[in-house]
């Protein structure tokens, strides 16, 4: 119960999937299921600022890894809106892209739940909720990357 791992095969190149995953104009589209991207500083230590409009919350995330076009990760404290992510209050989200012939395997891993205390009323950010949510976001990324590949 510490780690969520989900993956999807995308009919697009690694570079195309990377663009959809990390370029603000695309990120705003696939993240729009639950968040609005307010700021994106795509470098280790950079800020990814998200608004969760349905919960009236702002979530600062810190980018950990940017290794184009294979690894992108960030740490976020979704259970603690407005808080800077730390080891105690956050999870690490990591995307890995692997070439698979003329397609890409996109894997997302979210870890750090074992030691995370989620405040009452914010259970929707827990392990079970995110286990159901990541496949939805991956499908959004897949669809947008495959559209991008057709252009």
PDB file of N, CA, C and O in Angstrom, residues 1-4 31 35 48 50 59-64 72-80 83-95 108-118 124-128 130-131 134:
ATOM      1  N   UNK A   1       0.818  -1.204   0.000  1.00  0.00           N
ATOM      2  CA  UNK A   1       0.000   0.000   0.000  1.00  0.00           C
ATOM      3  C   UNK A   1       0.857   1.261   0.000  1.00  0.00           C
ATOM      4  O   UNK A   1       0.370   2.324   0.323  1.00  0.00           O
ATOM      5  N   UNK A   2       2.120   1.142  -0.373  1.00  0.00           N
ATOM      6  CA  UNK A   2       2.986   2.318  -0.434  1.00  0.00           C
ATOM      7  C   UNK A   2       3.103   2.863  -1.848  1.00  0.00           C
ATOM      8  O   UNK A   2       3.371   4.032  -2.036  1.00  0.00           O
ATOM      9  N   UNK A   3       2.873   2.012  -2.855  1.00  0.00           N
ATOM     10  CA  UNK A   3       3.249   2.347  -4.224  1.00  0.00           C
ATOM     11  C   UNK A   3       2.148   1.965  -5.199  1.00  0.00           C
ATOM     12  O   UNK A   3       1.679   0.842  -5.201  1.00  0.00           O
ATOM     13  N   UNK A   4       1.777   2.910  -6.045  1.00  0.00           N
ATOM     14  CA  UNK A   4       0.839   2.670  -7.133  1.00  0.00           C
ATOM     15  C   UNK A   4       1.656   2.620  -8.416  1.00  0.00           C
ATOM     16  O   UNK A   4       2.491   3.503  -8.654  1.00  0.00           O
ATOM     17  N   UNK A  31      -4.181  17.289 -17.433  1.00  0.00           N
ATOM     18  CA  UNK A  31      -4.335  17.537 -16.007  1.00  0.00           C
ATOM     19  C   UNK A  31      -5.685  18.197 -15.698  1.00  0.00           C
ATOM     20  O   UNK A  31      -6.107  18.265 -14.557  1.00  0.00           O
ATOM     21  N   UNK A  35      -7.272  19.404 -12.221  1.00  0.00           N
ATOM     22  CA  UNK A  35      -6.373  20.495 -11.845  1.00  0.00           C
ATOM     23  C   UNK A  35      -6.205  21.494 -12.976  1.00  0.00           C
ATOM     24  O   UNK A  35      -6.355  21.159 -14.141  1.00  0.00           O
ATOM     25  N   UNK A  48       5.841  23.315  -9.943  1.00  0.00           N
ATOM     26  CA  UNK A  48       4.640  22.973 -10.692  1.00  0.00           C
ATOM     27  C   UNK A  48       3.494  23.362  -9.766  1.00  0.00           C
ATOM     28  O   UNK A  48       3.284  22.729  -8.732  1.00  0.00           O
ATOM     29  N   UNK A  50      -0.383  23.863  -9.069  1.00  0.00           N
ATOM     30  CA  UNK A  50      -1.673  23.362  -9.533  1.00  0.00           C
ATOM     31  C   UNK A  50      -2.799  23.941  -8.703  1.00  0.00           C
ATOM     32  O   UNK A  50      -2.677  24.047  -7.485  1.00  0.00           O
ATOM     33  N   UNK A  59      -1.981  23.652  -4.961  1.00  0.00           N
ATOM     34  CA  UNK A  59      -1.014  22.603  -4.621  1.00  0.00           C
ATOM     35  C   UNK A  59       0.335  22.904  -5.257  1.00  0.00           C
ATOM     36  O   UNK A  59       0.501  22.740  -6.463  1.00  0.00           O
ATOM     37  N   UNK A  60       1.315  23.334  -4.484  1.00  0.00           N
ATOM     38  CA  UNK A  60       2.659  23.478  -5.031  1.00  0.00           C
ATOM     39  C   UNK A  60       3.341  22.116  -5.066  1.00  0.00           C
ATOM     40  O   UNK A  60       3.337  21.389  -4.078  1.00  0.00           O
ATOM     41  N   UNK A  61       3.864  21.767  -6.229  1.00  0.00           N
ATOM     42  CA  UNK A  61       4.635  20.528  -6.371  1.00  0.00           C
ATOM     43  C   UNK A  61       6.051  20.923  -6.764  1.00  0.00           C
ATOM     44  O   UNK A  61       6.254  21.936  -7.439  1.00  0.00           O
ATOM     45  N   UNK A  62       7.012  20.127  -6.339  1.00  0.00           N
ATOM     46  CA  UNK A  62       8.411  20.376  -6.698  1.00  0.00           C
ATOM     47  C   UNK A  62       8.855  19.315  -7.688  1.00  0.00           C
ATOM     48  O   UNK A  62       8.708  18.118  -7.449  1.00  0.00           O
ATOM     49  N   UNK A  63       9.412  19.780  -8.793  1.00  0.00           N
ATOM     50  CA  UNK A  63       9.909  18.860  -9.802  1.00  0.00           C
ATOM     51  C   UNK A  63      11.218  18.263  -9.293  1.00  0.00           C
ATOM     52  O   UNK A  63      12.087  18.971  -8.798  1.00  0.00           O
ATOM     53  N   UNK A  64      11.304  16.943  -9.400  1.00  0.00           N
ATOM     54  CA  UNK A  64      12.470  16.220  -8.906  1.00  0.00           C
ATOM     55  C   UNK A  64      13.398  15.835 -10.053  1.00  0.00           C
ATOM     56  O   UNK A  64      14.597  16.082 -10.001  1.00  0.00           O
ATOM     57  N   UNK A  72      10.272  11.838 -15.865  1.00  0.00           N
ATOM     58  CA  UNK A  72       9.773  13.095 -15.312  1.00  0.00           C
ATOM     59  C   UNK A  72       9.140  12.761 -13.977  1.00  0.00           C
ATOM     60  O   UNK A  72       8.324  11.846 -13.881  1.00  0.00           O
ATOM     61  N   UNK A  73       9.544  13.486 -12.923  1.00  0.00           N
ATOM     62  CA  UNK A  73       8.941  13.217 -11.621  1.00  0.00           C
ATOM     63  C   UNK A  73       8.762  14.508 -10.839  1.00  0.00           C
ATOM     64  O   UNK A  73       9.463  15.494 -11.063  1.00  0.00           O
ATOM     65  N   UNK A  74       7.802  14.459  -9.932  1.00  0.00           N
ATOM     66  CA  UNK A  74       7.550  15.577  -9.024  1.00  0.00           C
ATOM     67  C   UNK A  74       7.033  15.052  -7.698  1.00  0.00           C
ATOM     68  O   UNK A  74       6.493  13.952  -7.601  1.00  0.00           O
ATOM     69  N   UNK A  75       7.224  15.848  -6.687  1.00  0.00           N
ATOM     70  CA  UNK A  75       6.764  15.543  -5.333  1.00  0.00           C
ATOM     71  C   UNK A  75       5.657  16.527  -5.013  1.00  0.00           C
ATOM     72  O   UNK A  75       5.812  17.728  -5.228  1.00  0.00           O
ATOM     73  N   UNK A  76       4.517  15.994  -4.508  1.00  0.00           N
ATOM     74  CA  UNK A  76       3.424  16.888  -4.168  1.00  0.00           C
ATOM     75  C   UNK A  76       2.763  16.472  -2.873  1.00  0.00           C
ATOM     76  O   UNK A  76       2.777  15.308  -2.494  1.00  0.00           O
ATOM     77  N   UNK A  77       2.213  17.458  -2.203  1.00  0.00           N
ATOM     78  CA  UNK A  77       1.554  17.249  -0.911  1.00  0.00           C
ATOM     79  C   UNK A  77       0.059  17.490  -1.092  1.00  0.00           C
ATOM     80  O   UNK A  77      -0.519  18.402  -0.516  1.00  0.00           O
ATOM     81  N   UNK A  78      -0.562  16.658  -1.914  1.00  0.00           N
ATOM     82  CA  UNK A  78      -1.973  16.868  -2.241  1.00  0.00           C
ATOM     83  C   UNK A  78      -2.871  16.817  -1.009  1.00  0.00           C
ATOM     84  O   UNK A  78      -3.911  17.466  -0.958  1.00  0.00           O
ATOM     85  N   UNK A  79      -2.468  16.072   0.004  1.00  0.00           N
ATOM     86  CA  UNK A  79      -3.262  15.983   1.235  1.00  0.00           C
ATOM     87  C   UNK A  79      -3.160  17.259   2.079  1.00  0.00           C
ATOM     88  O   UNK A  79      -3.939  17.443   3.010  1.00  0.00           O
ATOM     89  N   UNK A  80      -2.203  18.129   1.739  1.00  0.00           N
ATOM     90  CA  UNK A  80      -1.953  19.348   2.513  1.00  0.00           C
ATOM     91  C   UNK A  80      -1.911  20.553   1.572  1.00  0.00           C
ATOM     92  O   UNK A  80      -0.830  21.074   1.265  1.00  0.00           O
ATOM     93  N   UNK A  83       0.802  23.584   1.100  1.00  0.00           N
ATOM     94  CA  UNK A  83       2.059  23.242   1.782  1.00  0.00           C
ATOM     95  C   UNK A  83       3.136  22.853   0.777  1.00  0.00           C
ATOM     96  O   UNK A  83       2.871  22.161  -0.210  1.00  0.00           O
ATOM     97  N   UNK A  84       4.338  23.286   1.069  1.00  0.00           N
ATOM     98  CA  UNK A  84       5.498  22.851   0.291  1.00  0.00           C
ATOM     99  C   UNK A  84       5.692  21.357   0.565  1.00  0.00           C
ATOM    100  O   UNK A  84       5.631  20.912   1.712  1.00  0.00           O
ATOM    101  N   UNK A  85       5.905  20.540  -0.467  1.00  0.00           N
ATOM    102  CA  UNK A  85       6.086  19.107  -0.241  1.00  0.00           C
ATOM    103  C   UNK A  85       7.363  18.801   0.542  1.00  0.00           C
ATOM    104  O   UNK A  85       8.417  19.383   0.285  1.00  0.00           O
ATOM    105  N   UNK A  86       7.239  17.886   1.503  1.00  0.00           N
ATOM    106  CA  UNK A  86       8.368  17.384   2.283  1.00  0.00           C
ATOM    107  C   UNK A  86       8.283  15.863   2.294  1.00  0.00           C
ATOM    108  O   UNK A  86       7.299  15.283   1.833  1.00  0.00           O
ATOM    109  N   UNK A  87       9.267  15.221   2.857  1.00  0.00           N
ATOM    110  CA  UNK A  87       9.241  13.757   2.960  1.00  0.00           C
ATOM    111  C   UNK A  87       8.066  13.268   3.808  1.00  0.00           C
ATOM    112  O   UNK A  87       7.569  12.167   3.614  1.00  0.00           O
ATOM    113  N   UNK A  88       7.614  14.077   4.736  1.00  0.00           N
ATOM    114  CA  UNK A  88       6.559  13.667   5.659  1.00  0.00           C
ATOM    115  C   UNK A  88       5.145  13.889   5.117  1.00  0.00           C
ATOM    116  O   UNK A  88       4.209  13.218   5.545  1.00  0.00           O
ATOM    117  N   UNK A  89       4.955  14.851   4.205  1.00  0.00           N
ATOM    118  CA  UNK A  89       3.594  15.204   3.817  1.00  0.00           C
ATOM    119  C   UNK A  89       3.264  14.942   2.350  1.00  0.00           C
ATOM    120  O   UNK A  89       2.225  15.366   1.867  1.00  0.00           O
ATOM    121  N   UNK A  90       4.126  14.247   1.626  1.00  0.00           N
ATOM    122  CA  UNK A  90       3.935  14.171   0.176  1.00  0.00           C
ATOM    123  C   UNK A  90       4.190  12.782  -0.392  1.00  0.00           C
ATOM    124  O   UNK A  90       4.715  11.900   0.280  1.00  0.00           O
ATOM    125  N   UNK A  91       3.809  12.650  -1.652  1.00  0.00           N
ATOM    126  CA  UNK A  91       4.132  11.460  -2.422  1.00  0.00           C
ATOM    127  C   UNK A  91       4.976  11.894  -3.619  1.00  0.00           C
ATOM    128  O   UNK A  91       4.990  13.065  -4.009  1.00  0.00           O
ATOM    129  N   UNK A  92       5.685  10.928  -4.196  1.00  0.00           N
ATOM    130  CA  UNK A  92       6.504  11.157  -5.375  1.00  0.00           C
ATOM    131  C   UNK A  92       5.794  10.530  -6.568  1.00  0.00           C
ATOM    132  O   UNK A  92       5.442   9.347  -6.532  1.00  0.00           O
ATOM    133  N   UNK A  93       5.568  11.323  -7.603  1.00  0.00           N
ATOM    134  CA  UNK A  93       4.963  10.842  -8.849  1.00  0.00           C
ATOM    135  C   UNK A  93       6.072  10.786  -9.892  1.00  0.00           C
ATOM    136  O   UNK A  93       6.750  11.790 -10.129  1.00  0.00           O
ATOM    137  N   UNK A  94       6.246   9.610 -10.487  1.00  0.00           N
ATOM    138  CA  UNK A  94       7.299   9.441 -11.481  1.00  0.00           C
ATOM    139  C   UNK A  94       6.721   8.819 -12.746  1.00  0.00           C
ATOM    140  O   UNK A  94       6.033   7.812 -12.685  1.00  0.00           O
ATOM    141  N   UNK A  95       7.001   9.460 -13.873  1.00  0.00           N
ATOM    142  CA  UNK A  95       6.615   8.938 -15.184  1.00  0.00           C
ATOM    143  C   UNK A  95       7.869   8.413 -15.861  1.00  0.00           C
ATOM    144  O   UNK A  95       8.886   9.098 -15.896  1.00  0.00           O
ATOM    145  N   UNK A 108       3.411   5.194 -14.806  1.00  0.00           N
ATOM    146  CA  UNK A 108       3.398   6.155 -13.710  1.00  0.00           C
ATOM    147  C   UNK A 108       3.497   5.370 -12.410  1.00  0.00           C
ATOM    148  O   UNK A 108       2.864   4.312 -12.255  1.00  0.00           O
ATOM    149  N   UNK A 109       4.319   5.865 -11.506  1.00  0.00           N
ATOM    150  CA  UNK A 109       4.462   5.294 -10.172  1.00  0.00           C
ATOM    151  C   UNK A 109       4.270   6.433  -9.180  1.00  0.00           C
ATOM    152  O   UNK A 109       4.871   7.498  -9.333  1.00  0.00           O
ATOM    153  N   UNK A 110       3.404   6.205  -8.218  1.00  0.00           N
ATOM    154  CA  UNK A 110       3.260   7.179  -7.125  1.00  0.00           C
ATOM    155  C   UNK A 110       3.587   6.443  -5.847  1.00  0.00           C
ATOM    156  O   UNK A 110       2.959   5.428  -5.526  1.00  0.00           O
ATOM    157  N   UNK A 111       4.570   6.941  -5.120  1.00  0.00           N
ATOM    158  CA  UNK A 111       5.032   6.243  -3.918  1.00  0.00           C
ATOM    159  C   UNK A 111       5.108   7.194  -2.735  1.00  0.00           C
ATOM    160  O   UNK A 111       5.152   8.408  -2.898  1.00  0.00           O
ATOM    161  N   UNK A 112       5.131   6.592  -1.546  1.00  0.00           N
ATOM    162  CA  UNK A 112       5.245   7.370  -0.323  1.00  0.00           C
ATOM    163  C   UNK A 112       4.008   7.324   0.551  1.00  0.00           C
ATOM    164  O   UNK A 112       3.903   8.055   1.527  1.00  0.00           O
ATOM    165  N   UNK A 113       3.072   6.445   0.213  1.00  0.00           N
ATOM    166  CA  UNK A 113       1.827   6.362   0.983  1.00  0.00           C
ATOM    167  C   UNK A 113       2.003   5.707   2.348  1.00  0.00           C
ATOM    168  O   UNK A 113       1.244   6.000   3.271  1.00  0.00           O
ATOM    169  N   UNK A 114       2.981   4.824   2.504  1.00  0.00           N
ATOM    170  CA  UNK A 114       3.122   4.062   3.748  1.00  0.00           C
ATOM    171  C   UNK A 114       3.280   4.967   4.968  1.00  0.00           C
ATOM    172  O   UNK A 114       2.766   4.660   6.042  1.00  0.00           O
ATOM    173  N   UNK A 115       3.972   6.065   4.821  1.00  0.00           N
ATOM    174  CA  UNK A 115       4.222   6.963   5.954  1.00  0.00           C
ATOM    175  C   UNK A 115       3.405   8.245   5.908  1.00  0.00           C
ATOM    176  O   UNK A 115       3.599   9.132   6.735  1.00  0.00           O
ATOM    177  N   UNK A 116       2.495   8.341   4.952  1.00  0.00           N
ATOM    178  CA  UNK A 116       1.714   9.560   4.781  1.00  0.00           C
ATOM    179  C   UNK A 116       0.451   9.523   5.632  1.00  0.00           C
ATOM    180  O   UNK A 116      -0.336   8.589   5.551  1.00  0.00           O
ATOM    181  N   UNK A 117       0.276  10.535   6.451  1.00  0.00           N
ATOM    182  CA  UNK A 117      -0.942  10.683   7.246  1.00  0.00           C
ATOM    183  C   UNK A 117      -1.845  11.645   6.476  1.00  0.00           C
ATOM    184  O   UNK A 117      -1.471  12.797   6.224  1.00  0.00           O
ATOM    185  N   UNK A 118      -3.024  11.160   6.105  1.00  0.00           N
ATOM    186  CA  UNK A 118      -3.960  11.971   5.341  1.00  0.00           C
ATOM    187  C   UNK A 118      -5.007  12.534   6.292  1.00  0.00           C
ATOM    188  O   UNK A 118      -5.681  11.776   6.989  1.00  0.00           O
ATOM    189  N   UNK A 124      -9.899  11.467  -0.445  1.00  0.00           N
ATOM    190  CA  UNK A 124      -9.874  11.346  -1.904  1.00  0.00           C
ATOM    191  C   UNK A 124      -8.457  11.482  -2.476  1.00  0.00           C
ATOM    192  O   UNK A 124      -8.263  11.285  -3.672  1.00  0.00           O
ATOM    193  N   UNK A 125      -7.477  11.803  -1.669  1.00  0.00           N
ATOM    194  CA  UNK A 125      -6.097  11.868  -2.143  1.00  0.00           C
ATOM    195  C   UNK A 125      -5.304  10.633  -1.711  1.00  0.00           C
ATOM    196  O   UNK A 125      -4.102  10.581  -1.907  1.00  0.00           O
ATOM    197  N   UNK A 126      -5.987   9.653  -1.173  1.00  0.00           N
ATOM    198  CA  UNK A 126      -5.312   8.467  -0.655  1.00  0.00           C
ATOM    199  C   UNK A 126      -5.002   7.424  -1.712  1.00  0.00           C
ATOM    200  O   UNK A 126      -5.295   7.575  -2.901  1.00  0.00           O
ATOM    201  N   UNK A 127      -4.427   6.354  -1.253  1.00  0.00           N
ATOM    202  CA  UNK A 127      -3.961   5.260  -2.102  1.00  0.00           C
ATOM    203  C   UNK A 127      -5.075   4.707  -2.990  1.00  0.00           C
ATOM    204  O   UNK A 127      -4.897   4.546  -4.197  1.00  0.00           O
ATOM    205  N   UNK A 128      -6.222   4.400  -2.399  1.00  0.00           N
ATOM    206  CA  UNK A 128      -7.319   3.803  -3.166  1.00  0.00           C
ATOM    207  C   UNK A 128      -7.820   4.744  -4.252  1.00  0.00           C
ATOM    208  O   UNK A 128      -8.032   4.341  -5.397  1.00  0.00           O
ATOM    209  N   UNK A 130      -6.251   7.297  -5.708  1.00  0.00           N
ATOM    210  CA  UNK A 130      -5.257   7.499  -6.760  1.00  0.00           C
ATOM    211  C   UNK A 130      -5.053   6.233  -7.583  1.00  0.00           C
ATOM    212  O   UNK A 130      -4.748   6.328  -8.772  1.00  0.00           O
ATOM    213  N   UNK A 131      -5.245   5.068  -6.987  1.00  0.00           N
ATOM    214  CA  UNK A 131      -5.168   3.813  -7.746  1.00  0.00           C
ATOM    215  C   UNK A 131      -6.236   3.787  -8.838  1.00  0.00           C
ATOM    216  O   UNK A 131      -6.019   3.246  -9.924  1.00  0.00           O
ATOM    217  N   UNK A 134      -5.236   7.243 -11.548  1.00  0.00           N
ATOM    218  CA  UNK A 134      -4.135   7.278 -12.508  1.00  0.00           C
ATOM    219  C   UNK A 134      -4.481   6.655 -13.854  1.00  0.00           C
ATOM    220  O   UNK A 134      -4.068   7.183 -14.896  1.00  0.00           O
TER     221      UNK A 134
END
